[in-house]
Short mmCIF file of C-alpha atoms in Angstrom, two decimals:
data_model
loop_
_atom_site.label_atom_id
_atom_site.label_comp_id
_atom_site.label_asym_id
_atom_site.label_seq_id
_atom_site.Cartn_x
_atom_site.Cartn_y
_atom_site.Cartn_z
CA UNK A 1 -32.85 66.11 9.59
CA UNK A 2 -33.73 69.33 11.41
CA UNK A 3 -37.14 69.64 12.94
CA UNK A 4 -39.48 71.99 11.13
CA UNK A 5 -41.93 74.49 12.64
CA UNK A 6 -45.46 74.34 11.52
CA UNK A 7 -47.09 77.20 9.79
CA UNK A 8 -49.22 78.34 12.74
CA UNK A 9 -46.90 78.82 15.69
CA UNK A 10 -43.48 78.42 17.24
CA UNK A 11 -43.90 74.85 18.59
CA UNK A 12 -41.41 72.51 16.89
CA UNK A 13 -42.81 69.64 14.84
CA UNK A 14 -40.62 66.91 16.39
CA UNK A 15 -41.04 63.12 16.22
CA UNK A 16 -42.61 62.95 19.69
CA UNK A 17 -44.98 65.89 19.20
CA UNK A 18 -48.63 65.40 18.76
CA UNK A 19 -48.68 67.54 15.67
CA UNK A 20 -46.40 65.29 13.66
CA UNK A 21 -48.51 62.12 13.90
CA UNK A 22 -45.69 60.08 15.54
CA UNK A 23 -45.76 57.96 18.64
CA UNK A 24 -46.98 59.71 21.77
CA UNK A 25 -45.28 59.56 25.20
CA UNK A 26 -46.31 60.68 28.67
CA UNK A 27 -49.82 61.40 27.72
CA UNK A 28 -48.85 64.03 25.15
CA UNK A 29 -46.52 66.20 27.31
CA UNK A 30 -43.16 67.73 26.33
CA UNK A 31 -40.39 65.19 25.48
CA UNK A 32 -37.56 64.84 28.05
CA UNK A 33 -34.41 66.74 27.24
CA UNK A 34 -31.06 64.91 26.85
CA UNK A 35 -29.27 67.32 29.13
CA UNK A 36 -31.83 66.56 31.84
CA UNK A 37 -31.18 62.82 31.47
CA UNK A 38 -27.43 63.28 31.76
CA UNK A 39 -27.76 65.54 34.74
CA UNK A 40 -30.12 63.14 36.46
CA UNK A 41 -27.74 60.23 35.87
CA UNK A 42 -24.83 62.15 37.31
CA UNK A 43 -26.86 62.96 40.42
CA UNK A 44 -27.80 59.34 40.93
CA UNK A 45 -24.16 58.21 40.46
CA UNK A 46 -23.01 60.73 43.06
CA UNK A 47 -25.49 59.34 45.56
CA UNK A 48 -24.13 55.84 45.00
CA UNK A 49 -20.43 56.85 44.74
CA UNK A 50 -19.89 59.90 46.79
CA UNK A 51 -16.68 61.79 46.00
CA UNK A 52 -15.41 62.33 42.41
CA UNK A 53 -11.88 60.91 42.82
CA UNK A 54 -13.10 57.64 44.35
CA UNK A 55 -15.56 57.04 41.59
CA UNK A 56 -12.90 57.31 38.91
CA UNK A 57 -10.74 54.81 40.77
CA UNK A 58 -13.50 52.24 40.88
CA UNK A 59 -14.24 52.77 37.21
CA UNK A 60 -10.61 52.28 36.45
CA UNK A 61 -10.54 49.07 38.50
CA UNK A 62 -13.61 47.80 36.72
CA UNK A 63 -12.00 48.56 33.35
CA UNK A 64 -8.83 46.81 34.41
CA UNK A 65 -10.83 43.78 35.52
CA UNK A 66 -12.57 43.64 32.18
CA UNK A 67 -9.28 43.98 30.35
CA UNK A 68 -7.72 41.20 32.38
CA UNK A 69 -10.76 38.99 31.74
CA UNK A 70 -10.09 39.16 28.02
CA UNK A 71 -6.98 37.02 28.68
CA UNK A 72 -9.00 33.95 29.54
CA UNK A 73 -9.04 31.35 26.80
CA UNK A 74 -9.99 27.70 26.40
CA UNK A 75 -8.22 24.96 24.48
CA UNK A 76 -10.28 22.01 23.23
CA UNK A 77 -9.01 18.42 23.52
CA UNK A 78 -8.14 18.37 19.81
CA UNK A 79 -6.20 21.62 19.95
CA UNK A 80 -2.91 23.09 21.12
CA UNK A 81 -2.18 26.72 21.96
CA UNK A 82 0.95 28.83 22.10
CA UNK A 83 1.23 32.14 23.99
CA UNK A 84 3.17 34.95 22.40
CA UNK A 85 4.52 37.92 24.37
CA UNK A 86 5.05 40.84 22.03
CA UNK A 87 5.23 38.30 19.24
CA UNK A 88 7.77 36.00 20.95
CA UNK A 89 6.95 32.47 22.06
CA UNK A 90 6.69 32.11 25.85
CA UNK A 91 4.52 29.03 26.49
CA UNK A 92 2.63 26.12 24.94
CA UNK A 93 -0.59 25.06 26.64
CA UNK A 94 -2.56 21.84 26.55
CA UNK A 95 -6.35 21.40 26.51
CA UNK A 96 -8.23 23.22 29.30
CA UNK A 97 -8.88 26.72 30.58
CA UNK A 98 -5.93 29.11 30.69
CA UNK A 99 -5.13 32.81 31.07
CA UNK A 100 -2.56 35.11 29.50
CA UNK A 101 -1.80 38.77 29.72
CA UNK A 102 -4.32 40.43 27.43
CA UNK A 103 -3.54 42.18 24.20
CA UNK A 104 -1.27 43.93 23.37
CA UNK A 105 1.10 42.30 25.89
CA UNK A 106 0.38 38.71 24.98
CA UNK A 107 -1.65 36.93 22.29
CA UNK A 108 -2.51 33.27 21.86
CA UNK A 109 -2.55 31.05 18.76
CA UNK A 110 -4.92 28.03 18.94
CA UNK A 111 -4.85 25.36 16.19
CA UNK A 112 -6.42 21.92 15.84
CA UNK A 113 -3.74 19.22 15.99
CA UNK A 114 -5.99 16.25 15.14
CA UNK A 115 -7.46 17.81 12.00
CA UNK A 116 -6.21 16.09 8.82
CA UNK A 117 -5.06 18.43 6.11
CA UNK A 118 -4.38 17.51 2.49
CA UNK A 119 -2.05 18.80 -0.22
CA UNK A 120 -2.40 17.73 -3.85
CA UNK A 121 0.56 17.48 -6.20
CA UNK A 122 -0.11 17.42 -9.90
CA UNK A 123 -3.76 18.29 -9.63
CA UNK A 124 -4.92 19.84 -12.87
CA UNK A 125 -8.24 21.16 -11.68
CA UNK A 126 -9.12 23.77 -9.12
CA UNK A 127 -12.25 23.09 -7.05
CA UNK A 128 -14.44 25.32 -4.98
CA UNK A 129 -15.47 24.60 -1.42
CA UNK A 130 -18.30 22.38 -2.66
CA UNK A 131 -15.96 20.24 -4.70
CA UNK A 132 -17.04 21.61 -8.08
CA UNK A 133 -14.40 21.81 -10.75
CA UNK A 134 -13.79 25.38 -11.86
CA UNK A 135 -10.77 25.53 -14.14
CA UNK A 136 -7.60 23.78 -15.17
CA UNK A 137 -4.75 24.07 -12.74
CA UNK A 138 -0.98 24.10 -13.29
CA UNK A 139 -0.31 20.63 -11.92
CA UNK A 140 0.98 19.17 -15.17
CA UNK A 141 4.49 20.50 -14.61
CA UNK A 142 4.37 19.01 -11.09
CA UNK A 143 3.20 15.54 -12.19
CA UNK A 144 5.54 14.81 -15.12
CA UNK A 145 8.54 12.94 -13.74
CA UNK A 146 11.54 11.14 -15.23
CA UNK A 147 11.95 7.41 -14.51
CA UNK A 148 15.08 5.35 -14.18
CA UNK A 149 14.68 3.91 -17.71
CA UNK A 150 14.40 7.45 -19.10
CA UNK A 151 10.67 7.53 -19.64
CA UNK A 152 8.21 10.23 -18.60
CA UNK A 153 5.46 9.24 -16.20
CA UNK A 154 2.51 11.30 -15.07
CA UNK A 155 2.07 10.88 -11.31
CA UNK A 156 -0.63 12.67 -9.33
CA UNK A 157 -0.91 12.16 -5.60
CA UNK A 158 -2.22 13.60 -2.32
CA UNK A 159 -0.37 14.03 0.93
CA UNK A 160 -2.43 13.90 4.14
CA UNK A 161 -0.84 15.47 7.23
CA UNK A 162 -1.57 17.10 10.54
CA UNK A 163 0.16 19.41 13.00
CA UNK A 164 2.47 17.52 15.38
CA UNK A 165 4.03 20.45 17.24
CA UNK A 166 2.22 23.77 17.03
CA UNK A 167 5.26 25.76 18.12
CA UNK A 168 7.46 24.27 15.37
CA UNK A 169 4.66 24.54 12.83
CA UNK A 170 4.16 28.27 13.54
CA UNK A 171 7.77 29.39 13.91
CA UNK A 172 10.00 27.11 11.88
CA UNK A 173 8.29 27.42 8.47
CA UNK A 174 7.29 30.61 6.75
CA UNK A 175 4.95 28.83 4.34
CA UNK A 176 4.00 25.41 5.79
CA UNK A 177 1.68 24.36 2.96
CA UNK A 178 4.14 25.41 0.28
CA UNK A 179 7.01 23.71 2.08
CA UNK A 180 5.14 20.44 2.49
CA UNK A 181 4.13 20.47 -1.15
CA UNK A 182 7.66 21.18 -2.38
CA UNK A 183 9.11 18.46 -0.18
CA UNK A 184 6.47 15.97 -1.31
CA UNK A 185 7.09 16.67 -5.00
CA UNK A 186 10.85 16.38 -4.50
CA UNK A 187 10.51 13.08 -2.64
CA UNK A 188 8.24 11.58 -5.33
CA UNK A 189 10.66 12.65 -8.06
CA UNK A 190 13.48 10.94 -6.18
CA UNK A 191 11.51 7.72 -5.89
CA UNK A 192 10.35 7.75 -9.48
CA UNK A 193 13.90 8.40 -10.65
CA UNK A 194 15.02 5.18 -8.98
CA UNK A 195 12.30 2.95 -10.53
CA UNK A 196 11.30 1.90 -13.99
CA UNK A 197 8.07 3.03 -15.49
CA UNK A 198 6.31 -0.33 -15.62
CA UNK A 199 6.23 -1.03 -11.89
CA UNK A 200 5.41 2.62 -11.18
CA UNK A 201 2.17 2.43 -13.12
CA UNK A 202 1.27 -1.17 -12.28
CA UNK A 203 2.32 -3.04 -9.17
CA UNK A 204 4.62 -0.81 -7.13
CA UNK A 205 2.19 1.92 -6.03
CA UNK A 206 1.94 0.72 -2.43
CA UNK A 207 5.70 0.46 -2.11
CA UNK A 208 6.14 3.96 -3.60
CA UNK A 209 3.60 5.46 -1.19
CA UNK A 210 5.33 3.94 1.85
CA UNK A 211 8.73 5.14 0.69
CA UNK A 212 7.31 8.62 -0.02
CA UNK A 213 5.94 8.87 3.55
CA UNK A 214 9.36 7.97 4.93
CA UNK A 215 11.30 10.51 2.83
CA UNK A 216 8.82 13.36 3.31
CA UNK A 217 8.64 12.84 7.05
CA UNK A 218 12.41 12.60 7.36
CA UNK A 219 12.96 15.81 5.37
CA UNK A 220 10.32 17.76 7.30
CA UNK A 221 11.81 16.56 10.57
CA UNK A 222 15.17 17.96 9.48
CA UNK A 223 13.39 21.28 8.88
CA UNK A 224 11.74 21.08 12.33
CA UNK A 225 8.40 21.51 10.59
CA UNK A 226 6.30 20.07 13.45
CA UNK A 227 4.21 18.13 10.92
CA UNK A 228 3.17 14.44 10.94
CA UNK A 229 2.67 12.84 7.50
CA UNK A 230 -0.27 10.42 7.76
CA UNK A 231 -0.74 9.11 4.23
CA UNK A 232 0.45 9.47 0.65
CA UNK A 233 -2.20 8.48 -1.87
CA UNK A 234 -1.26 8.04 -5.54
CA UNK A 235 -4.37 9.18 -7.43
CA UNK A 236 -3.06 8.29 -10.85
CA UNK A 237 0.24 7.14 -12.40
CA UNK A 238 0.30 6.63 -16.12
CA UNK A 239 2.19 7.55 -19.29
CA UNK A 240 1.58 11.11 -20.61
CA UNK A 241 -1.37 11.52 -22.93
CA UNK A 242 0.84 12.26 -25.96
CA UNK A 243 2.50 8.84 -25.80
CA UNK A 244 -0.20 6.89 -24.01
CA UNK A 245 -1.28 4.84 -27.06
CA UNK A 246 2.30 3.97 -27.99
CA UNK A 247 3.08 3.06 -24.43
CA UNK A 248 0.02 0.81 -24.24
CA UNK A 249 1.24 -0.94 -27.42
CA UNK A 250 4.63 -1.45 -25.83
CA UNK A 251 2.97 -2.78 -22.69
CA UNK A 252 0.86 -5.17 -24.79
CA UNK A 253 3.97 -6.39 -26.60
CA UNK A 254 5.75 -6.89 -23.26
CA UNK A 255 2.73 -8.72 -21.96
CA UNK A 256 2.73 -10.98 -25.00
CA UNK A 257 6.46 -11.58 -24.54
CA UNK A 258 5.91 -12.48 -20.97
CA UNK A 259 3.02 -14.78 -21.89
CA UNK A 260 5.14 -16.57 -24.52
CA UNK A 261 7.95 -16.95 -22.04
CA UNK A 262 5.54 -18.40 -19.50
CA UNK A 263 4.18 -20.85 -22.08
CA UNK A 264 7.72 -21.87 -23.08
CA UNK A 265 8.65 -22.28 -19.47
CA UNK A 266 5.61 -24.41 -18.84
CA UNK A 267 6.40 -26.59 -21.88
CA UNK A 268 10.00 -26.93 -20.73
CA UNK A 269 8.89 -27.93 -17.26
CA UNK A 270 6.50 -30.49 -18.68
CA UNK A 271 9.19 -32.11 -20.86
CA UNK A 272 11.71 -32.04 -18.03
CA UNK A 273 9.20 -33.74 -15.75
CA UNK A 274 8.47 -36.41 -18.43
CA UNK A 275 12.19 -36.99 -19.00
CA UNK A 276 12.79 -37.24 -15.28
CA UNK A 277 9.94 -39.74 -14.97
CA UNK A 278 11.29 -41.82 -17.86
CA UNK A 279 14.79 -41.72 -16.39
CA UNK A 280 13.44 -42.82 -13.05
CA UNK A 281 11.54 -45.68 -14.72
CA UNK A 282 14.68 -46.83 -16.51
CA UNK A 283 16.71 -46.63 -13.34
CA UNK A 284 14.11 -48.77 -11.55
CA UNK A 285 14.18 -51.30 -14.44
CA UNK A 286 17.95 -51.44 -14.29
CA UNK A 287 17.83 -51.91 -10.55
CA UNK A 288 15.33 -54.70 -10.99
CA UNK A 289 17.44 -56.31 -13.69
CA UNK A 290 20.54 -56.04 -11.54
CA UNK A 291 18.74 -57.57 -8.61
CA UNK A 292 17.37 -60.38 -10.77
CA UNK A 293 20.74 -61.03 -12.34
CA UNK A 294 22.52 -61.04 -9.03
CA UNK A 295 19.91 -63.34 -7.54
CA UNK A 296 20.18 -65.68 -10.56
CA UNK A 297 23.96 -65.69 -10.31
CA UNK A 298 23.83 -66.36 -6.65
CA UNK A 299 21.35 -69.24 -7.31
CA UNK A 300 23.60 -70.74 -9.97
CA UNK A 301 26.59 -70.41 -7.72
CA UNK A 302 24.71 -72.13 -4.92
CA UNK A 303 23.59 -74.91 -7.27
CA UNK A 304 27.13 -75.31 -8.60
CA UNK A 305 28.44 -75.49 -5.07
CA UNK A 306 25.88 -78.13 -4.28
CA UNK A 307 26.74 -80.15 -7.38
CA UNK A 308 30.41 -79.81 -6.62
CA UNK A 309 29.93 -81.07 -3.11
CA UNK A 310 28.04 -84.09 -4.50
CA UNK A 311 30.75 -84.60 -7.08
CA UNK A 312 33.41 -84.67 -4.38
CA UNK A 313 31.45 -87.30 -2.49
CA UNK A 314 30.48 -89.43 -5.53
CA UNK A 315 32.39 -88.55 -8.64
CA UNK A 316 31.15 -91.33 -10.98
CA UNK A 317 27.50 -90.94 -10.16
CA UNK A 318 27.79 -87.23 -10.43
CA UNK A 319 29.54 -87.33 -13.79
CA UNK A 320 26.86 -89.64 -15.12
CA UNK A 321 24.14 -87.47 -13.80
CA UNK A 322 25.71 -84.39 -15.35
CA UNK A 323 26.10 -86.16 -18.62
CA UNK A 324 22.51 -87.30 -18.67
CA UNK A 325 21.12 -83.89 -17.69
CA UNK A 326 23.29 -82.19 -20.32
CA UNK A 327 22.21 -84.58 -23.08
CA UNK A 328 18.61 -84.17 -21.98
CA UNK A 329 18.87 -80.44 -22.37
CA UNK A 330 20.63 -80.70 -25.74
CA UNK A 331 18.34 -83.32 -27.29
CA UNK A 332 15.14 -81.82 -25.90
CA UNK A 333 14.74 -79.36 -28.74
CA UNK A 334 16.13 -81.43 -31.61
CA UNK A 335 14.53 -83.77 -34.14
CA UNK A 336 15.56 -87.23 -33.13
CA UNK A 337 15.94 -90.44 -35.12
CA UNK A 338 16.39 -93.63 -33.20
CA UNK A 339 18.00 -96.65 -34.87
CA UNK A 340 17.77 -100.00 -33.17
CA UNK A 341 21.04 -101.79 -33.65
CA UNK A 342 19.53 -105.12 -32.44
CA UNK A 343 16.84 -105.13 -35.03
CA UNK A 344 16.82 -108.23 -37.28
CA UNK A 345 17.76 -108.31 -40.96
CA UNK A 346 15.15 -107.16 -43.33
CA UNK A 347 13.83 -104.64 -40.89
CA UNK A 348 14.74 -100.97 -41.21
CA UNK A 349 16.04 -99.92 -37.79
CA UNK A 350 14.34 -96.52 -38.04
CA UNK A 351 11.68 -95.13 -35.78
CA UNK A 352 10.46 -91.54 -36.79
CA UNK A 353 9.42 -90.42 -33.36
CA UNK A 354 9.02 -86.75 -34.29
CA UNK A 355 6.71 -87.43 -37.24
CA UNK A 356 4.63 -89.76 -35.08
CA UNK A 357 4.40 -87.14 -32.34
CA UNK A 358 3.35 -84.38 -34.73
CA UNK A 359 0.74 -86.66 -36.31
CA UNK A 360 -0.65 -87.49 -32.90
CA UNK A 361 -0.76 -83.75 -31.94
CA UNK A 362 -2.54 -82.94 -35.26
CA UNK A 363 -5.17 -85.61 -34.66
CA UNK A 364 -5.63 -84.42 -31.09
CA UNK A 365 -6.38 -80.92 -32.29
#
């Protein structure tokens, strides 16, 4: 804004003047002129740096030193750095203080190699930096996969990774995040295609995660991606919403089938154990009977041998003894009637021993 003269004279109404009401300097004298300041500075510089050519050389050296100082850089313990000369890789540096030729000759790329990064596959919601859900994403096409038994399963998972080699990470992949995501989705589709839907959504999650890590890491190593896969986390694996109810019914029926099979198996095992116990008991009885029979036969044989030896030594006595013992055994259980052949006439030679014995036993009771 140009200064304006007042209405009463030629003095300019500038910001330092006492007529304008602004701040006052030097006790209200005239403000210093810019040309005077420049001239005074040049005079002072000449007194310090005599000679015009020498002064320019020193200024140039100072500027060169400042330019070279811009090449100093520091790498933290959790970082790696690569030096580029005109955009081409020339060196990779570890943590510490380093120097490179300043821009535009050389530049340096510094990245954290211990920082964990995450890529989501099948995520249907986009979140802001605070974790708030904003809108539906396009992850449905990513998450629907075909199983070995020709079912569709909805698998959503995260892949956690970090930079393993900064040089490979920067120069071997044009789009590292996109490449990792594509490889992860492809690996999961391969695994799902080799398994049936039931274990995928129930008991095989841990096994699938480990296999996914192996396949993703192997593929990225083939690409020279310079990336280390740390974890694969299955967030959700289930049947699609459209067939979820029907699938749950099928699962319930399969669970019932399995329960009935288990019950039948338990019943079968119980009956088999009972039959095996009964068979063992019968075998033991037979063994006991065999042992008893053999022992009895051996006893009879020994007794016969003994009797035979006695018979050889005293045949008449032995015959009589055998006869008496045999008759004793035969008559022991029979009703006996004894007739006395020496009884006199008029007397009935009959003695009812059995009736007398029964009568005596009845009176005794």
